[in-house]
Coordinates of C-alpha atoms in Angstrom, one line a residue:
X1 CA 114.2 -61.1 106.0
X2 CA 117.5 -59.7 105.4
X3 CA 119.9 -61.3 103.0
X4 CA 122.4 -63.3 105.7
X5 CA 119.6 -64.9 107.0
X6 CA 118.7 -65.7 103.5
X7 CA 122.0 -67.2 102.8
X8 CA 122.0 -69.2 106.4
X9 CA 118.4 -70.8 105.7
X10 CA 119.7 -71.8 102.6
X11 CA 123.0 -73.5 103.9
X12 CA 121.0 -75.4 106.3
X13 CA 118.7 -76.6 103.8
X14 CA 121.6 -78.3 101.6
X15 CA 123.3 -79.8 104.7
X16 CA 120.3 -81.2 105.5
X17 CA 119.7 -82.1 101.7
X18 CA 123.4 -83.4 101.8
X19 CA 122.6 -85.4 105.2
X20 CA 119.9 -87.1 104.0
X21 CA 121.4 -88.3 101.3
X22 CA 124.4 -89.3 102.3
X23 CA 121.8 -91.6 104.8
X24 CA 120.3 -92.9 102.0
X25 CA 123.7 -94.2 101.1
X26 CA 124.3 -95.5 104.7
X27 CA 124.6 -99.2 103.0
X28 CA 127.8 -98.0 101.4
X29 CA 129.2 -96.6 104.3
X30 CA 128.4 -99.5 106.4
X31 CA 130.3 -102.0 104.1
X32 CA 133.8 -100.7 103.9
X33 CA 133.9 -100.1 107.2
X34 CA 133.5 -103.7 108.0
X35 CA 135.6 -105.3 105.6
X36 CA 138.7 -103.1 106.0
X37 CA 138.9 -104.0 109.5
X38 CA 139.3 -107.3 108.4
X39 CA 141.7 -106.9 105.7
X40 CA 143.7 -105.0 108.2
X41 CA 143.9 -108.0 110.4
X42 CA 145.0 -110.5 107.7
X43 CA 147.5 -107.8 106.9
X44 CA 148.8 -108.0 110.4
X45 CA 148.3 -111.7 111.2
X46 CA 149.9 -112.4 107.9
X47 CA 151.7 -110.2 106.3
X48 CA 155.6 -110.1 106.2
X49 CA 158.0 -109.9 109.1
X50 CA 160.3 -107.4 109.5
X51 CA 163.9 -107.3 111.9
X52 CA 165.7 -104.5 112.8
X53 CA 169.4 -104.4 114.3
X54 CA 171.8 -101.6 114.9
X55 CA 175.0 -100.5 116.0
X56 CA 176.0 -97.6 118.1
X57 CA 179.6 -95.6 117.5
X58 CA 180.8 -93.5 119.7
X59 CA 183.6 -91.1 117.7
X60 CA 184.8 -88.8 120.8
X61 CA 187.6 -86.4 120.5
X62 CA 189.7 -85.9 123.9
X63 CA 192.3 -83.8 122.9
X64 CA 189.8 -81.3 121.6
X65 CA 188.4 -80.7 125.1
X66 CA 191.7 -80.4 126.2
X67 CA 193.1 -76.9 125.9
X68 CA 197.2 -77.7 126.0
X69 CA 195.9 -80.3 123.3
X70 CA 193.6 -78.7 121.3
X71 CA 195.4 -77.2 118.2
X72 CA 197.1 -80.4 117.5
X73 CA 193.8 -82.0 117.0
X74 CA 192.3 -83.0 114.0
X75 CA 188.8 -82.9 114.3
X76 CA 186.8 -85.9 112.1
X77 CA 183.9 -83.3 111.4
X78 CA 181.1 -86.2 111.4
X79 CA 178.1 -83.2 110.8
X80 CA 179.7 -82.3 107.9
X81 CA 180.7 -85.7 106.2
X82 CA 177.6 -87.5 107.2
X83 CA 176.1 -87.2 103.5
X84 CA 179.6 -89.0 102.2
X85 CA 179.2 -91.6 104.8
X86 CA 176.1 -92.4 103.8
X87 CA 176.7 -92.3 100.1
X88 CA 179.8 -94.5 101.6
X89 CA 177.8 -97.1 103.3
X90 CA 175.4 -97.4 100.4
X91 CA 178.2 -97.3 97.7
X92 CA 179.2 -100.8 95.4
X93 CA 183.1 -100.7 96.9
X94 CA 181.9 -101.3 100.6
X95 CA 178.6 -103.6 100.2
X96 CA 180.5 -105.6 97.2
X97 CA 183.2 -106.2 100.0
X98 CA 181.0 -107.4 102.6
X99 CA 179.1 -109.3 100.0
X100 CA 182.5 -111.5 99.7
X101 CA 183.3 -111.4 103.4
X102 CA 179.9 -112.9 104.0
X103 CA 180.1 -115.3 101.2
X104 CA 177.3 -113.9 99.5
X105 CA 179.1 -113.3 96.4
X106 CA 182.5 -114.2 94.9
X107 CA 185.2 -112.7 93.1
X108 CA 183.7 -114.2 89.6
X109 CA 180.1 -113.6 90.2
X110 CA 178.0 -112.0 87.3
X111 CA 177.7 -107.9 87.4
X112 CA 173.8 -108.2 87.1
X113 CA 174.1 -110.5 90.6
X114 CA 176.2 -107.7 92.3
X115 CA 174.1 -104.7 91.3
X116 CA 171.0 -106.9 92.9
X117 CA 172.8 -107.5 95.7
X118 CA 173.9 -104.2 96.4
X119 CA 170.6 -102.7 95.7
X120 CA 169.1 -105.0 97.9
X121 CA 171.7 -104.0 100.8
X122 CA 171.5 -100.3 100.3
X123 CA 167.4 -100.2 100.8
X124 CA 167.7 -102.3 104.1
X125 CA 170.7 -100.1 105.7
X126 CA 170.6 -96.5 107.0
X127 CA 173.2 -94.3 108.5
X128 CA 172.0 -91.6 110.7
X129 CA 174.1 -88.7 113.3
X130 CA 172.7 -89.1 116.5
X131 CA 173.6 -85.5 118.3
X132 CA 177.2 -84.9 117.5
X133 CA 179.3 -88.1 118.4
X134 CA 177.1 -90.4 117.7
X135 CA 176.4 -92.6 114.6
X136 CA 173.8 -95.2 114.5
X137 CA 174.0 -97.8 111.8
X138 CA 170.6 -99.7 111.4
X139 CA 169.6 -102.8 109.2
X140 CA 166.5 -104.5 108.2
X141 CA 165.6 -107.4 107.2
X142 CA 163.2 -110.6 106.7
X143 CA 165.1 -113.2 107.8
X144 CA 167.0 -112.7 111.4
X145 CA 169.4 -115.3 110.8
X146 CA 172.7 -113.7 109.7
X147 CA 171.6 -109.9 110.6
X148 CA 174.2 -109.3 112.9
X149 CA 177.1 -111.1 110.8
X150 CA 176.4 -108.5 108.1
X151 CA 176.2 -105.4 110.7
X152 CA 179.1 -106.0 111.9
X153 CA 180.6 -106.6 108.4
X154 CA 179.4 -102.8 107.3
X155 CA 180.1 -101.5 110.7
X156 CA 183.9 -102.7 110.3
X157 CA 183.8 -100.9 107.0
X158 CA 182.4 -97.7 108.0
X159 CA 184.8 -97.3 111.3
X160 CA 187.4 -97.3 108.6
X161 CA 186.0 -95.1 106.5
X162 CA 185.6 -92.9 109.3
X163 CA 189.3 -93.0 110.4
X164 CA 191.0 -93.1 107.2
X165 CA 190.7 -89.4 105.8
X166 CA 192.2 -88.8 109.1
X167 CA 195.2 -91.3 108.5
X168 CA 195.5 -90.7 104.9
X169 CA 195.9 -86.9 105.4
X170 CA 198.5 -87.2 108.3
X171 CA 200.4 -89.4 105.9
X172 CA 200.1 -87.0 102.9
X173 CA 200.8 -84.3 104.7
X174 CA 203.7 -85.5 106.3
X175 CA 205.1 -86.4 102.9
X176 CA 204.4 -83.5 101.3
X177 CA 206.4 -81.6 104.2
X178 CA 209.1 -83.4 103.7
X179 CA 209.5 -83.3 100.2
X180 CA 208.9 -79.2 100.4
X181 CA 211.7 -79.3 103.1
X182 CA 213.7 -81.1 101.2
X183 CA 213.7 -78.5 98.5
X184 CA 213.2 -75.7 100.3
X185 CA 216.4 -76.7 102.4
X186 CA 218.6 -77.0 98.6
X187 CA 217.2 -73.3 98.0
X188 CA 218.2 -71.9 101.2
X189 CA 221.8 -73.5 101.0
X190 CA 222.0 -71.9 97.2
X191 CA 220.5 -68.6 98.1
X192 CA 223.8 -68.7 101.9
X193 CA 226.3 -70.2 99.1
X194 CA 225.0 -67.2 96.7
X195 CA 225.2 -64.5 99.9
X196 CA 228.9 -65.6 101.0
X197 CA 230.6 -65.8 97.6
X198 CA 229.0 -62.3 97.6
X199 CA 230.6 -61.2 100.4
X200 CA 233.5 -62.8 99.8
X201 CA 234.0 -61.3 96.1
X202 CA 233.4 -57.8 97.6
X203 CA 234.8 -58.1 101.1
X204 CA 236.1 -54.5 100.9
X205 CA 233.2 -53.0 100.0
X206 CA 230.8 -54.3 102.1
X207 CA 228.4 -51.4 104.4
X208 CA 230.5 -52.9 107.3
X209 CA 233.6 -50.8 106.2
X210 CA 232.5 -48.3 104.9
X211 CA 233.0 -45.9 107.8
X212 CA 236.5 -47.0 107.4
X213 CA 236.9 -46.7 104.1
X214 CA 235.8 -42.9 104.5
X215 CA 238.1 -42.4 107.0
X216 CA 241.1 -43.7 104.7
X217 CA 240.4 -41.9 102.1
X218 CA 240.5 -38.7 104.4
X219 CA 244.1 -40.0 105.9
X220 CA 245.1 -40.6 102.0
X221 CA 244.1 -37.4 101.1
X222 CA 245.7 -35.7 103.9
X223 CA 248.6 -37.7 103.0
X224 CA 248.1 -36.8 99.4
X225 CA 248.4 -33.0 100.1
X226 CA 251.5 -33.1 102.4
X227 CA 253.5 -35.5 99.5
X228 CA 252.9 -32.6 96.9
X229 CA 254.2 -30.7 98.9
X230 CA 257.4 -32.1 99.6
X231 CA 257.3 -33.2 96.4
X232 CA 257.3 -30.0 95.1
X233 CA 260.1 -28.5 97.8
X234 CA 261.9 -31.7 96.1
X235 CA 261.3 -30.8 92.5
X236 CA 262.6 -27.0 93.4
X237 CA 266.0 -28.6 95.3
X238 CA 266.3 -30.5 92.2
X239 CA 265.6 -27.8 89.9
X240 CA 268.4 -25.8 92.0
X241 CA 270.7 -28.3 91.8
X242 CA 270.8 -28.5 88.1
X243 CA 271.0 -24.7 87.4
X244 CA 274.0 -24.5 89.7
X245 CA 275.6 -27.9 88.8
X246 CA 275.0 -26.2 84.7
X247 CA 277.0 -23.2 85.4
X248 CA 279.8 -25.4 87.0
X249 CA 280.2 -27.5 83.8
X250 CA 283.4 -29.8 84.6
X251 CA 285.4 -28.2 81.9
X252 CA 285.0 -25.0 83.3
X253 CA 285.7 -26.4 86.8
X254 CA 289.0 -27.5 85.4
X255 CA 289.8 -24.2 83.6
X256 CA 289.5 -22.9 86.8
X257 CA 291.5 -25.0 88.6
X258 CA 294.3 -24.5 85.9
X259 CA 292.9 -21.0 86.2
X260 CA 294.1 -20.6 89.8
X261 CA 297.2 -22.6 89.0
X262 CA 298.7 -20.1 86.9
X263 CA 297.7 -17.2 88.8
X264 CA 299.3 -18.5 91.7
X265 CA 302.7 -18.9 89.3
X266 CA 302.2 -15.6 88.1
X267 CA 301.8 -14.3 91.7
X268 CA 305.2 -16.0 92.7
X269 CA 306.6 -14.8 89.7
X270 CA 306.0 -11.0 90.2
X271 CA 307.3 -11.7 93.1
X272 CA 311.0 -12.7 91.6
X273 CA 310.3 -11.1 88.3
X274 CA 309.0 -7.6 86.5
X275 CA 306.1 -7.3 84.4
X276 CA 308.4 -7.4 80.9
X277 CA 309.9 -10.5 81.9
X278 CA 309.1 -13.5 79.4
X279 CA 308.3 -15.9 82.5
X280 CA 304.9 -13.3 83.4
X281 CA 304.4 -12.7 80.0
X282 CA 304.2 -15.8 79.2
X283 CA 301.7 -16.5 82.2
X284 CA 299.7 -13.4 81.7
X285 CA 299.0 -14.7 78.3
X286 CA 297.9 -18.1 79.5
X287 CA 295.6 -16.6 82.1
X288 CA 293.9 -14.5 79.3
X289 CA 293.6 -17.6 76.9
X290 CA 292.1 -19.6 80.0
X291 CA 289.8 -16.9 81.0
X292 CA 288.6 -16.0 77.7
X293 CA 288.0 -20.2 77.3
X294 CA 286.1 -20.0 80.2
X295 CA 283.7 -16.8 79.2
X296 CA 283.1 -18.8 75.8
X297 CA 281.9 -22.5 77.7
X298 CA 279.9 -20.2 80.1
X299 CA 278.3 -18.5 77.3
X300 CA 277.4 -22.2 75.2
X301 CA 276.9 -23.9 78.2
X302 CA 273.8 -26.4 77.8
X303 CA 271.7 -28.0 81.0
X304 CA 273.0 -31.2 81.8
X305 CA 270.1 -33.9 81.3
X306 CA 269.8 -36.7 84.1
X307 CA 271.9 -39.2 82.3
X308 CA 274.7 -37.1 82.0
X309 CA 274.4 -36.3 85.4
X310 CA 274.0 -40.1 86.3
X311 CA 277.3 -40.4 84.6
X312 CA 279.0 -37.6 85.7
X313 CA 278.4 -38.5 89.5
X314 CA 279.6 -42.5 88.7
X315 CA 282.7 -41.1 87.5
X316 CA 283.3 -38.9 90.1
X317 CA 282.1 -41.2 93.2
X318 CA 283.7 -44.4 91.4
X319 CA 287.5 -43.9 90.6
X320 CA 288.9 -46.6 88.5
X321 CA 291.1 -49.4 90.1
X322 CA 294.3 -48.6 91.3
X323 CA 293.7 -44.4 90.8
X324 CA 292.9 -42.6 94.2
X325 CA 289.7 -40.8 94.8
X326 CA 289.9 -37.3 93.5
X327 CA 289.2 -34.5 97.0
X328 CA 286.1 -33.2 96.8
X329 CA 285.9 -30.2 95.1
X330 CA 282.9 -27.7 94.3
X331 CA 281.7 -30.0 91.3
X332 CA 282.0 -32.9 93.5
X333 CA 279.4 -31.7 95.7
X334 CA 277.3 -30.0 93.4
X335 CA 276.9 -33.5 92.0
X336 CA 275.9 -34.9 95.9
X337 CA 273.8 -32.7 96.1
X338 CA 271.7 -32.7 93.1
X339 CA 272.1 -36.7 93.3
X340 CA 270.2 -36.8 97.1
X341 CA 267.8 -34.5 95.9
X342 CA 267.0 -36.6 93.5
X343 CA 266.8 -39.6 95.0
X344 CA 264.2 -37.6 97.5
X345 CA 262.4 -36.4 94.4
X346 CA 261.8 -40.1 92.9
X347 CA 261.1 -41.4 96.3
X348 CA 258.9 -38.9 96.9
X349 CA 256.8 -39.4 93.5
X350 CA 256.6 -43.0 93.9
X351 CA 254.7 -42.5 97.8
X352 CA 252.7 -39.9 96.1
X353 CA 251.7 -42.2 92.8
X354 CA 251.3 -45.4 95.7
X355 CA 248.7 -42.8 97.6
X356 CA 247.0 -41.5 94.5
X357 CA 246.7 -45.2 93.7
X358 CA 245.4 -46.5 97.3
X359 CA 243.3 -43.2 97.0
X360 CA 241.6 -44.2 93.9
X361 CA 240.7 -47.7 94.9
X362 CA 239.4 -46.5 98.2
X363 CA 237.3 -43.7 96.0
X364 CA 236.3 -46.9 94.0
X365 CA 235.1 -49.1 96.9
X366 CA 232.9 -45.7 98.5
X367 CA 231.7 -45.5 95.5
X368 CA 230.2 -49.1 95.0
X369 CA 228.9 -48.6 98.2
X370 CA 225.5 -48.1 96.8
X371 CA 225.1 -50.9 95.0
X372 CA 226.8 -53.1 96.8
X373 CA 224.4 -52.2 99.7
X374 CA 221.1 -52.4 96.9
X375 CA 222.7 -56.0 96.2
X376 CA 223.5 -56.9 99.3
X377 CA 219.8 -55.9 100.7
X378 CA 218.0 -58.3 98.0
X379 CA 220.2 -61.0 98.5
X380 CA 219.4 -60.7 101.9
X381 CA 215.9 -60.6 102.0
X382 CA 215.8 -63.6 99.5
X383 CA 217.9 -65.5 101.9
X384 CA 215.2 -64.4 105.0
X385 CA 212.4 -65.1 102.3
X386 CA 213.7 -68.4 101.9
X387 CA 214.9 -69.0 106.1
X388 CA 211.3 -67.9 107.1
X389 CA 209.5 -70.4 104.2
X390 CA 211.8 -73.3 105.3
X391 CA 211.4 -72.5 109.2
X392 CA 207.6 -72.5 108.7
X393 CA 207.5 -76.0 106.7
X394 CA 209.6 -77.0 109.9
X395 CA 207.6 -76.3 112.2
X396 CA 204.5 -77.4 110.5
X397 CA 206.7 -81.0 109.7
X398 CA 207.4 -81.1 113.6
X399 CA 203.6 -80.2 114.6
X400 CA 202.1 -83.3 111.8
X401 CA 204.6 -85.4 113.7
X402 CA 203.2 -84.3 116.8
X403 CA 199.6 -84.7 115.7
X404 CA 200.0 -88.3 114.5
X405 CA 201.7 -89.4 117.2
X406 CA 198.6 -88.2 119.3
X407 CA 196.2 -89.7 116.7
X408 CA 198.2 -92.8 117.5
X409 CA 197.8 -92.7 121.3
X410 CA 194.0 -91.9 121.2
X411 CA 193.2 -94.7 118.6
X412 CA 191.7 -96.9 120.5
X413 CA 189.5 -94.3 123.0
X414 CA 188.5 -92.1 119.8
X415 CA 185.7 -94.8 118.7
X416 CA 183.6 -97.3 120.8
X417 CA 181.5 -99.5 119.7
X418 CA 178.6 -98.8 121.9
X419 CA 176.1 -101.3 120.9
X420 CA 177.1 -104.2 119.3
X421 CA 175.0 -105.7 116.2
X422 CA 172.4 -108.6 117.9
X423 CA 170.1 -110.8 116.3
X424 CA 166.5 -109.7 116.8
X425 CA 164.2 -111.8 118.0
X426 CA 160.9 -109.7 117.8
X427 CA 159.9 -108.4 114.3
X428 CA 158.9 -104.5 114.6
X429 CA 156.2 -104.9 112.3
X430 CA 152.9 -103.1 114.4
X431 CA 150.3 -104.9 116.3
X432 CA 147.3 -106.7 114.2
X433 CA 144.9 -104.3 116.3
X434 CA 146.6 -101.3 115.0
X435 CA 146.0 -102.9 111.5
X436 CA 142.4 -103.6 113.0
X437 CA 142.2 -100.3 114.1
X438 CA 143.6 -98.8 110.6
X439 CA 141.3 -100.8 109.0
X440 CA 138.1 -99.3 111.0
X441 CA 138.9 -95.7 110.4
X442 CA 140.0 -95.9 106.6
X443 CA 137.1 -98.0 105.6
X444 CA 134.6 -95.3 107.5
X445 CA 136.2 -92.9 105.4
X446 CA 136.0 -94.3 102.4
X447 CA 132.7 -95.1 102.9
X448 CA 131.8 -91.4 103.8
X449 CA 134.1 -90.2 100.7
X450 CA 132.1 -92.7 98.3
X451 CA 128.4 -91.5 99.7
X452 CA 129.4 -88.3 99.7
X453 CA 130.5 -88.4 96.0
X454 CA 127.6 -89.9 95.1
X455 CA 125.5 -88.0 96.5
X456 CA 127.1 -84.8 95.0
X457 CA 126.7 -86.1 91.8
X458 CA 123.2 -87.0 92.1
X459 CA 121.2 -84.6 89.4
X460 CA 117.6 -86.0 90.5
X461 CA 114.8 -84.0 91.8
X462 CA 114.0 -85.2 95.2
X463 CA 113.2 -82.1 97.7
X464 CA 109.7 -79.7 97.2
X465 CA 112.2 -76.7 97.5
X466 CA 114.2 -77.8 94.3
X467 CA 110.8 -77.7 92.7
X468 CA 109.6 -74.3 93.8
X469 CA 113.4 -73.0 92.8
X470 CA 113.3 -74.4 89.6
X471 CA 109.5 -73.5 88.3
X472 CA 108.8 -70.8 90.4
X473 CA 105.8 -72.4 90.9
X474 CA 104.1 -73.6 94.4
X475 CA 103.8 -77.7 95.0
X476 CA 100.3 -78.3 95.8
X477 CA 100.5 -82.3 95.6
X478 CA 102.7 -84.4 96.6
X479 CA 102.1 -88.2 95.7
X480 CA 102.8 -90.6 98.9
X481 CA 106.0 -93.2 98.4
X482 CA 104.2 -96.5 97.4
X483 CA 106.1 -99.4 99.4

């Protein structure tokens, strides 16, 4: 024989062994099995009752099946906040409450009597998500009597529970919007109030005119240009004027006058008289004297400085009261002259120092331009900084408006109260011939469980194989059982 069916005679000789003596323990199986059928049926017949009651929610959210709706929803997210609700239900704060609702405790009752109680509550109620929108509230207990009074009790708790983070959020937020706006609105009026005094402080140098500030100070140097040069065709005239006006000094304008006085004598007296007479001698030798005056004033002769000529030309253009005005002679005009050129010159240096002056500020302004525009740009984007902060708080103000007024409609189609707590009237507990039945098949195994045992731990000698194994040595008697 090989060695497998070696090994397979040998298994069958142990189960058969193991058979034969789990038979010999057949009285052990045989007694379990019949009491445990009967101690399951005094467990059924009299063991304690137990009640069950529910409630059935229904938390349904309309406006988030509804698409011009949706995004002013707020969803109540029961899958995700079931583990708080049940920690919720089960909590001291609500089952305390509904302890003094019910009258089962009061507001001066011991601490060791409330942490019973709501011990006691939290083992006999569950909370559980029943698909989505669902949430059944279930409660056991003993005695039927009040079952449904303290349902609805936790029921009434937990509906609020359920709807208050919802409530309490709108509210928050809507505060907290408003308070930001608030703010936000000061900062935006600071950052304007900031932007216009700006402006206001540097109207003419703002990007707006700055085209036209180019364009002025192109006309004003135009304008510039052309002034110098009348200016200097003024300073010439003047400059003219005074050289002429200094070699027609006023004494030498009235040596010549008394210059050509006497030569017109002296002519008339030629004409009556001869050269020796004393009358032409006497007038040649005053015409010599005057001429030889008037080489020696040309020759010292000094330029007249503007105040002199200032007086000169009052003098001449003002005769005293009662005196007649002098006929204008050579000096006279000399004077007019170098008076209205002048008068052209200072005019023309005060236009030209008003342009240099308009000039420079308008080469100030373009300029500034730069950093008036650098300043200008980051005030600016503050103030849209600040506009588009303040116009998004609006509009999220306006939409938490929006969204409690819709949390307001749908209050009362959100959550139903499907099933209503009752008062049971069956216990749940199982059948007595399921206990009967229990009984049967746990006593049969652990009356199998103890022969087997037993038998495993046997150590006597009781098969003629177990003999042969052990000695090596054939049987060749065996002695008969004596009865």
């Amino acid at each position: 024989m090989n060695t497998n069916n070696i090994s397979s005679i040998r298994i069958q000789r142990h189960m058969h062994a193991l058979l034969s003596g789990m038979w010999q323990h057949r009285t052990l199986i045989l007694i379990p099995t019949l009491i445990m059928p009967c101690v399951g049926l005094l467990i059924g017949l009299l063991g304690t009752k137990t009640y069950l009651t529910y409630s059935t929610i229904l938390i349904q959210e309309p406006a988030l099946y509804n698409p011009f709706l949706e995004d002013l929803a707020v969803s109540t997210n029961l899958k995700d906040r079931m583990p708080g609700l049940k920690a919720l239900v089960h909590s001291r704060h609500v089952l305390s409450n509904v302890g003094l609702e019910l009258g089962e405790l009061q507001p001066d009752s011991r601490e060791s009597k409330i942490e019973y109680y709501v011990a006691t509550m939290a083992q006999k109620l569950t909370v559980n998500l029943v698909g989505s929108d669902l949430v059944r509230l279930s409660y056991k207990d003993t005695a039927p009597a009040r079952m449904a009074e303290v349902l609805n009790s936790v029921t009434r708790h937990l509906i609020s529970q359920i709807v208050a983070p919802e409530r309490t959020s709108l509210t928050g937020s809507e505060d907290f919007l408003r308070t930001q706006l608030d703010q936000r609105k000061i900062d935006l009026m600071a950052a304007e109030k900031r932007l216009a005094e700006y402006k206001s402080a540097n109207s003419d140098k703002l990007p707006a005119f700055h085209s036209h500030n180019l364009e002025s100070a192109n006309q004003l140097q135009r304008l510039q240009v052309e002034k110098r040069t009348e200016l200097a065709g003024a300073q010439a005239q003047v400059k003219a004027a005074r050289q002429k006006l200094t070699q027609t000094n006023p004494q030498l304008g009235e040596l010549d006058t008394f210059i050509m006085d006497i030569r017109g004598r002296l002519a008339a007296a030629r004409a009556n008289y001869t050269e020796q007479h004393s009358v032409v001698r006497g007038l040649s030798r005053r015409l010599e004297q005057l001429q030889a005056e008037r080489e020696r004033i040309i020759a010292a002769a000094k330029p007249l400085s503007s105040e002199e000529v200032d007086r000169l030309w009052n003098v001449l253009s003002n005769p005293k009261p009662g005196e007649q005005a002098a006929p204008q002679s050579l000096l006279y005009l000399q004077l007019e002259s170098l008076h209205l050129a002048s008068q052209k010159e200072r005019s023309l240096s005060q236009e030209l120092e008003s342009i240099e002056q308009a000039l420079a500020e308008v080469e100030q302004r373009i300029a500034a331009y730069g950093e008036t525009e650098m300043v200008l740009r980051e005030l600016n984007r503050d103030l849209d900084a600040k506009q588009n902060i303040y116009n998004d708080l609006m509009g999220r103000w306006e939409l938490a408006q929006v969204t409690r007024a819709l949390g307001d409609f749908e209050s009362g189609d959100r959550i139903k109260l499907i099933d209503t707590p009752h008062t049971p009237e069956r216990p749940i507990n199982l059948h007595w011939a399921f206990y009967v039945l229990g009984g049967l098949l746990g006593g049969l195994l652990a009356g199998t469980g103890l022969a087997l045992l037993l038998e495993l731990t046997d150590t006597h000698i009781k098969r003629q194989d177990e003999v042969t194994e052990l000695t090596g040595l054939p049987v060749l008697v065996r002695i008969p059982k004596v009865s």
